[in-house]
Amino acid sequence: MVKQAFLDTDILIVGAGPAGLSFARAVAPCGMRVTLVEKSSEAELANPPYDGREIALTHRSKAFMEELGMWQSVAEDEIYKLKDARVVNGQSDYELYFPQPSTALGKPTDTLGYLISNHNIRKAAYQAIKSWQNVALICEKGVREVHTNAQGARAVLDDGSEIHARLLIAADSRFSHTRRQLGISADMHDFGRTVIVFRMRHTLSNHHSAFECFHYGRTLALLPLEEYLTNCVITIDSDKADSVLKLSPEALASDVIRQLNGRLGEMTLDSTIHAYPLVGVHANAFYAVRSALIGDAAVGMHPVTAHGFNLGLESAHILSRLVNEAAEEGRDIGSNGLLARYQREHMLHTRPLYHGTNVMVKLFTNEAPPAKVLRSAILRLSNHFPPIKHLISKQLTG
Ligand SMILES: Cc1cc2nc3c(=O)[nH]c(=O)nc-3n(C[C@H](O)[C@H](O)[C@H](O)COP(=O)(O)OP(=O)(O)OC[C@H]3O[C@@H](n4cnc5c(N)ncnc54)[C@H](O)[C@@H]3O)c2cc1C
């Protein structure tokens, strides 16, 4: 983007990942100067490579992405509808079933949610800010230091240059260096596991149904894309991850077919393979003086419940609404009162989700006999106790 970078700016965002870019787009219409600093190149932001992640999005996230013009720039055949979802435990055939809801956000719907590849979301987020003259992007530079006081924030970049802002936003991933610089502590949990993701083509229909299989020893999730194309997500102890990553495409396909008892017929690898360490993070505060955390820098979820970027969008939504209102009314966009309100609204949702997900993951990866019995009991109870199922469905659809 050939645009003069604002070295004295209203809002400085560290990290032009999907959360940072969405927030920039959401505050752009109020005319303030917004500067994003990003380590990667602009060419990579414009055309991000496939990274194996298929992001499950709720109806609420879709609505916000539409508002930002992001949804419309994803090709229609790259948006996959998720009809329903099933969860099974161990070797049992018993399924916890989540049917498609008849309504979502008060409107009729025929889908539980949507799937879009992470690289397409990143591309759409970049497209959404490109034409705003008041949004500047500084690429291939990292933020090295940040300092804040009651008057404003100052960031020092890798090359020693400085940017001054009224409000500093950290959107620099779950391992946020900016969060640490701001002195904000975080609850961090290393699950000691690795998630391995890739696409497979197959000969039997996936019926557009997501499938989460808590096998003993590993977890296998299936995210349906096209009817005969599915994203496979293997979660395994990190010391065993290499045994999967070193398999030939044919051996990997045989392994997945075996895990699925041939549920999807013959399978062939259809993408590159990507691995991510599983570390969950929840910041203990979402703001400090003249600064706030959004996206994974605020909450980095375990991907099993597919909440990560949905919460990232929610953080951008809440904070941008408060900042836009303040700007329109001529109030301070970085006041403690405003930032405290952002924290209150967002944390109300993130804390129970984060801790609830971690408890569920620990139980469903615990293979002691009492835990196996409890796992099975929870699936049956959830199936037969509508309030629990309704609550889980509501979280899934947003
Ligand atoms: C396997 C997998 C599956 C997932 N599935 C789902 C799902 O189904 N649904 C869902 O909602 N979420 C899902 N997620 C989570 C989702 O991918 C993340 O929540 C989302 O990508 C986080 O976006 P972000 O912008 O906060 O952070 P990031 O994407 O991590 O971006 C941070 C950016 O900051 C930049 N940066 C870092 N440090 C600096 C610095 N010092 N200076 C300048 N720039 C810096 C980085 O280069 C990067 O571009 C999944 C995650 C994984 C790993």
XYZ file of C-alpha atoms and ligand atoms in Angstrom:
451
model
C 0.000 0.000 0.000
C 1.642 3.266 -1.053
C 0.445 5.421 1.764
C 2.261 7.808 4.056
C 2.722 6.093 7.420
C 1.456 8.166 10.328
C 4.267 8.508 12.860
C 1.907 10.482 15.054
C -1.316 8.538 14.946
C -4.621 8.154 16.796
C -4.597 4.365 16.965
C -1.539 2.157 16.641
C -2.189 -1.555 16.084
C 0.648 -4.029 16.602
C 0.056 -7.015 14.283
C -1.893 -7.114 11.002
C -3.280 -10.609 11.511
C -7.021 -11.110 10.960
C -7.908 -9.549 14.345
C -5.730 -6.429 13.916
C -6.956 -5.850 10.348
C -10.636 -6.371 11.297
C -10.318 -3.854 14.122
C -8.574 -1.346 11.799
C -11.421 -1.686 9.290
C -14.057 -1.332 12.009
C -12.658 1.998 13.273
C -11.708 3.348 9.823
C -15.069 5.048 9.059
C -14.758 7.474 11.969
C -11.837 9.135 10.148
C -9.125 8.752 12.799
C -5.573 8.011 11.689
C -4.901 4.308 12.155
C -1.436 2.742 11.798
C -0.760 -0.992 11.663
C 2.745 -2.379 12.173
C 3.328 -5.908 10.880
C 6.389 -8.161 10.732
C 5.410 -9.903 7.480
C 5.655 -8.406 4.012
C 2.726 -6.658 2.352
C 2.901 -9.228 -0.488
C 2.200 -11.958 2.087
C -0.729 -10.042 3.593
C -2.188 -9.524 0.108
C -1.778 -13.190 -0.847
C -1.346 -15.295 2.281
C -0.302 -18.899 1.676
C -2.582 -21.834 2.619
C -1.840 -22.738 6.255
C -4.061 -25.792 6.790
C -6.522 -23.992 9.093
C -10.181 -24.076 8.181
C -11.908 -21.582 10.446
C -15.407 -22.450 11.656
C -17.378 -19.210 11.894
C -20.600 -18.530 13.750
C -23.590 -16.647 12.349
C -22.623 -13.682 14.531
C -19.107 -13.623 13.044
C -20.589 -13.775 9.543
C -22.784 -10.753 10.317
C -19.802 -8.715 11.578
C -17.606 -9.756 8.626
C -20.407 -8.649 6.282
C -20.567 -5.298 8.046
C -16.814 -4.911 7.441
C -17.105 -5.948 3.781
C -14.872 -8.966 4.408
C -17.431 -11.709 3.791
C -18.319 -10.376 0.339
C -14.713 -10.550 -0.864
C -14.373 -14.296 -0.209
C -15.294 -16.285 -3.340
C -18.656 -18.012 -2.845
C -17.210 -21.446 -3.590
C -14.605 -20.918 -0.834
C -17.313 -20.518 1.839
C -18.404 -23.928 3.060
C -21.670 -24.512 4.905
C -21.601 -26.719 7.962
C -24.894 -28.604 8.228
C -24.555 -30.337 11.578
C -21.967 -31.852 13.952
C -21.407 -35.163 15.724
C -19.114 -36.083 18.626
C -18.066 -39.648 19.530
C -15.967 -40.983 22.404
C -13.325 -43.776 22.365
C -14.389 -46.903 20.488
C -18.099 -46.332 21.147
C -20.539 -45.692 18.288
C -22.672 -43.483 20.537
C -22.893 -39.939 19.115
C -23.647 -36.552 20.622
C -25.522 -34.867 17.800
C -25.901 -31.141 17.064
C -28.526 -30.648 14.339
C -28.694 -27.514 12.202
C -30.775 -24.863 13.955
C -33.909 -23.533 12.253
C -33.009 -19.938 13.185
C -29.870 -17.994 14.057
C -29.770 -14.347 15.172
C -33.548 -14.318 14.764
C -33.487 -15.302 11.054
C -34.235 -18.646 9.381
C -31.092 -20.626 8.563
C -30.082 -23.958 7.048
C -26.592 -24.123 8.573
C -24.957 -24.681 11.950
C -22.086 -22.434 10.862
C -19.580 -21.778 8.065
C -16.018 -22.794 7.233
C -13.518 -20.491 5.502
C -9.785 -21.169 5.119
C -7.639 -18.954 7.296
C -5.631 -17.664 4.314
C -8.868 -16.495 2.664
C -9.950 -14.701 5.861
C -6.567 -12.993 6.082
C -6.767 -11.974 2.433
C -10.307 -10.597 2.887
C -9.218 -8.651 5.980
C -6.358 -7.071 4.033
C -8.679 -6.211 1.111
C -11.050 -4.544 3.576
C -8.507 -1.937 4.764
C -6.675 -1.378 1.474
C -8.670 1.549 0.162
C -8.987 3.557 3.412
C -6.746 6.623 3.147
C -6.700 7.053 6.932
C -5.315 3.518 7.507
C -1.554 3.092 7.058
C 0.364 -0.158 7.056
C 4.040 -0.454 7.981
C 5.272 -3.901 6.924
C 8.398 -5.950 7.506
C 8.967 -4.222 10.830
C 8.313 -5.477 14.325
C 7.401 -3.444 17.388
C 10.294 -3.857 19.806
C 9.214 -1.730 22.770
C 6.061 0.002 23.946
C 5.709 2.682 26.635
C 2.456 4.237 27.793
C 1.403 6.987 30.194
C -1.742 9.027 30.809
C -0.966 11.232 27.772
C -0.372 8.531 25.172
C 1.567 5.533 23.899
C 4.979 5.304 22.232
C 6.209 2.333 20.229
C 9.793 1.712 19.162
C 10.212 -0.390 16.021
C 13.053 -2.790 15.140
C 14.822 -0.079 13.135
C 14.708 2.363 16.087
C 11.964 4.573 14.582
C 9.153 5.684 16.906
C 5.386 6.009 16.590
C 3.223 8.003 18.999
C -0.471 7.206 19.481
C -3.482 8.039 21.621
C -4.407 4.366 21.860
C -2.236 1.273 21.425
C -3.787 -2.060 20.403
C -1.911 -5.353 20.817
C -3.014 -7.864 18.166
C 0.301 -9.682 17.931
C -0.773 -13.321 18.552
C -1.211 -15.485 21.628
C 2.522 -15.167 22.380
C 2.134 -11.354 22.310
C 5.374 -9.542 23.064
C 3.381 -6.304 23.426
C 1.182 -7.824 26.163
C 4.322 -8.697 28.108
C 5.773 -5.206 27.523
C 2.565 -3.705 28.919
C 3.052 -5.767 32.095
C -0.171 -7.745 31.582
C 0.072 -11.276 32.931
C -1.676 -14.233 31.314
C -2.931 -17.672 32.221
C -1.034 -19.927 29.815
C -1.590 -23.642 29.427
C 0.655 -25.829 27.295
C -1.373 -28.956 26.511
C 1.823 -30.793 25.456
C -0.016 -31.740 22.279
C 0.265 -30.819 18.621
C -2.504 -30.325 16.115
C -1.822 -31.568 12.561
C -4.055 -30.312 9.735
C -4.487 -31.225 6.063
C -7.156 -31.782 3.407
C -8.254 -35.155 2.068
C -10.387 -36.086 -0.948
C -12.603 -39.134 -0.474
C -15.021 -41.398 -2.299
C -17.958 -41.326 0.168
C -20.001 -38.214 1.020
C -19.253 -36.295 4.237
C -22.887 -35.068 4.189
C -21.514 -31.607 5.162
C -21.376 -32.859 8.721
C -18.527 -32.068 11.138
C -17.234 -34.997 13.149
C -15.171 -34.924 16.344
C -13.827 -38.290 17.398
C -12.179 -38.446 20.844
C -10.268 -41.682 20.252
C -8.052 -42.938 23.014
C -4.482 -41.688 22.346
C -5.466 -39.071 19.778
C -8.349 -36.932 18.600
C -9.508 -36.754 15.003
C -11.838 -34.025 13.794
C -13.332 -33.763 10.297
C -14.407 -30.429 8.867
C -16.472 -30.856 5.689
C -15.571 -28.508 2.837
C -16.965 -29.850 -0.440
C -19.029 -33.031 -0.300
C -15.943 -35.134 -1.157
C -13.288 -32.853 0.344
C -12.655 -32.709 4.097
C -10.161 -31.000 6.395
C -8.680 -33.507 8.859
C -7.453 -32.337 12.253
C -5.352 -34.794 14.240
C -4.462 -33.879 17.819
C -1.705 -35.977 19.316
C 0.902 -35.847 22.124
C 3.739 -33.661 20.837
C 6.358 -36.419 21.290
C 4.344 -38.573 18.860
C 3.617 -35.831 16.295
C 6.664 -36.738 14.187
C 5.332 -40.260 13.705
C 2.376 -38.708 11.813
C 4.308 -35.898 10.102
C 6.854 -38.370 8.663
C 4.223 -40.588 7.019
C 4.068 -40.684 3.218
C 0.813 -39.289 1.738
C -0.385 -42.865 1.093
C 0.474 -44.044 4.627
C -1.240 -40.972 6.124
C -4.372 -41.689 4.063
C -4.388 -45.348 5.219
C -3.969 -44.201 8.817
C -6.966 -41.819 8.594
C -9.104 -44.431 6.799
C -8.325 -46.862 9.661
C -9.175 -44.260 12.333
C -12.497 -43.631 10.588
C -13.312 -47.292 9.936
C -13.731 -46.343 6.273
C -16.486 -43.798 7.034
C -15.400 -41.616 4.074
C -14.285 -44.478 1.783
C -10.962 -44.279 -0.046
C -8.988 -41.132 0.798
C -6.119 -39.203 -0.811
C -4.111 -36.282 0.537
C -5.094 -33.027 -1.203
C -2.957 -30.340 0.467
C 0.237 -29.579 2.299
C 0.391 -30.694 5.962
C 0.682 -28.144 8.800
C 1.372 -28.561 12.508
C 0.639 -26.204 15.445
C 1.636 -26.585 19.108
C -1.390 -26.436 21.408
C -1.054 -23.626 23.919
C -4.094 -21.906 25.418
C -3.732 -18.328 26.713
C -6.072 -15.991 28.560
C -4.746 -12.556 29.544
C -5.589 -11.573 33.113
C -6.505 -8.066 31.956
C -7.534 -6.855 28.510
C -6.236 -3.330 28.984
C -3.531 -1.211 30.583
C -2.919 2.554 30.437
C -3.881 3.764 26.911
C -3.704 0.223 25.541
C -5.862 -2.847 24.951
C -5.460 -6.455 23.813
C -7.584 -7.999 21.068
C -7.682 -11.312 19.154
C -5.381 -14.097 20.284
C -3.303 -11.553 22.256
C -6.309 -11.349 24.618
C -7.496 -14.979 24.374
C -5.821 -17.810 22.472
C -8.223 -20.744 22.568
C -7.653 -24.492 22.137
C -9.106 -25.023 18.611
C -11.377 -27.949 19.587
C -14.437 -25.749 20.106
C -13.531 -23.483 17.150
C -13.913 -20.268 19.107
C -10.527 -18.550 18.571
C -11.137 -16.166 15.709
C -14.829 -15.859 16.568
C -13.682 -14.366 19.870
C -11.100 -12.292 18.001
C -13.888 -10.767 15.915
C -15.962 -10.246 19.040
C -13.096 -8.335 20.682
C -12.757 -6.134 17.573
C -16.522 -5.620 17.494
C -16.901 -4.562 21.138
C -13.827 -2.336 21.273
C -14.464 -0.644 17.897
C -18.050 0.166 18.939
C -16.830 1.864 22.131
C -14.003 3.717 20.341
C -16.269 4.885 17.492
C -18.894 6.146 19.958
C -16.235 8.055 21.921
C -14.771 9.582 18.740
C -18.197 10.701 17.508
C -18.980 12.318 20.846
C -15.549 13.961 21.133
C -14.567 11.872 24.161
C -11.136 10.357 24.841
C -10.730 7.100 22.823
C -8.116 5.760 25.259
C -9.715 6.565 28.605
C -9.520 4.030 31.423
C -13.304 4.028 31.700
C -13.771 3.044 28.045
C -11.103 0.335 28.195
C -12.469 -1.062 31.462
C -15.896 -1.335 29.836
C -14.382 -3.235 26.897
C -12.751 -5.671 29.325
C -15.969 -6.151 31.300
C -18.083 -6.890 28.227
C -15.592 -9.178 26.516
C -14.328 -11.087 29.544
C -17.835 -11.975 30.604
C -17.901 -14.301 27.617
C -14.232 -15.316 27.248
C -13.479 -16.495 30.796
C -16.161 -19.218 31.023
C -15.463 -20.318 27.439
C -11.706 -20.515 27.941
C -11.837 -22.385 31.239
C -14.794 -24.553 30.149
C -12.944 -25.585 26.966
C -9.762 -26.414 28.906
C -11.664 -28.569 31.418
C -13.392 -30.408 28.557
C -10.088 -30.947 26.704
C -8.414 -32.285 29.849
C -11.284 -34.703 30.466
C -11.494 -35.883 26.851
C -7.753 -36.535 26.690
C -7.625 -38.251 30.081
C -7.517 -41.993 29.607
C -7.823 -43.159 33.208
C -10.822 -45.562 33.482
C -13.005 -43.172 35.596
C -12.468 -40.387 33.044
C -13.457 -42.720 30.173
C -16.712 -43.509 31.992
C -17.330 -39.824 32.710
C -16.651 -38.917 29.047
C -19.288 -41.356 27.905
C -21.751 -40.178 30.584
C -21.298 -36.535 29.547
C -22.115 -37.282 25.897
C -25.270 -39.184 26.909
C -26.336 -36.539 29.422
C -25.793 -33.745 26.875
C -27.860 -35.635 24.279
C -30.755 -36.203 26.647
C -30.718 -32.955 28.574
C -31.933 -30.262 26.145
C -30.724 -27.232 28.189
C -27.079 -28.417 28.001
C -27.349 -29.213 24.308
C -29.073 -25.918 23.611
C -26.319 -24.049 25.467
C -23.567 -25.804 23.480
C -25.455 -25.256 20.187
C -25.878 -21.579 21.013
C -22.126 -21.237 21.561
C -21.478 -23.008 18.258
C -23.852 -20.827 16.253
C -22.942 -17.640 18.117
C -5.312 -25.573 13.771
C -6.104 -24.374 14.147
C -7.468 -24.369 13.889
C -8.245 -23.266 14.245
N -9.588 -23.304 14.012
C -10.365 -22.262 14.357
C -11.767 -22.296 14.126
O -12.320 -23.265 13.611
N -12.521 -21.206 14.487
C -11.952 -20.112 15.066
O -12.680 -19.159 15.363
N -10.620 -20.056 15.289
C -9.813 -21.096 14.959
N -8.457 -21.042 15.182
C -7.888 -19.829 15.809
C -7.549 -18.715 14.798
O -6.709 -19.210 13.796
C -6.882 -17.574 15.569
O -7.732 -17.182 16.627
C -6.629 -16.338 14.687
O -5.883 -16.663 13.552
C -5.857 -15.302 15.509
O -5.759 -14.097 14.785
P -4.914 -12.874 15.404
O -4.973 -11.803 14.380
O -5.348 -12.573 16.783
O -3.433 -13.434 15.568
P -2.399 -13.969 14.484
O -3.079 -14.597 13.324
O -1.422 -14.799 15.260
O -1.681 -12.659 13.920
C -0.758 -11.916 14.681
C 0.046 -11.027 13.725
O 0.931 -10.198 14.487
C 2.190 -10.144 13.829
N 3.193 -9.813 14.876
C 3.566 -10.583 15.919
N 4.445 -9.922 16.694
C 4.624 -8.702 16.128
C 5.423 -7.568 16.454
N 6.192 -7.536 17.554
N 5.383 -6.495 15.638
C 4.602 -6.489 14.519
N 3.825 -7.552 14.161
C 3.834 -8.641 14.952
C 2.345 -11.514 13.203
O 3.278 -11.488 12.124
C 0.919 -11.816 12.756
O 0.668 -11.374 11.441
C -7.646 -22.141 14.865
C -6.271 -22.142 15.132
C -5.513 -23.245 14.781
C -4.035 -23.251 15.082
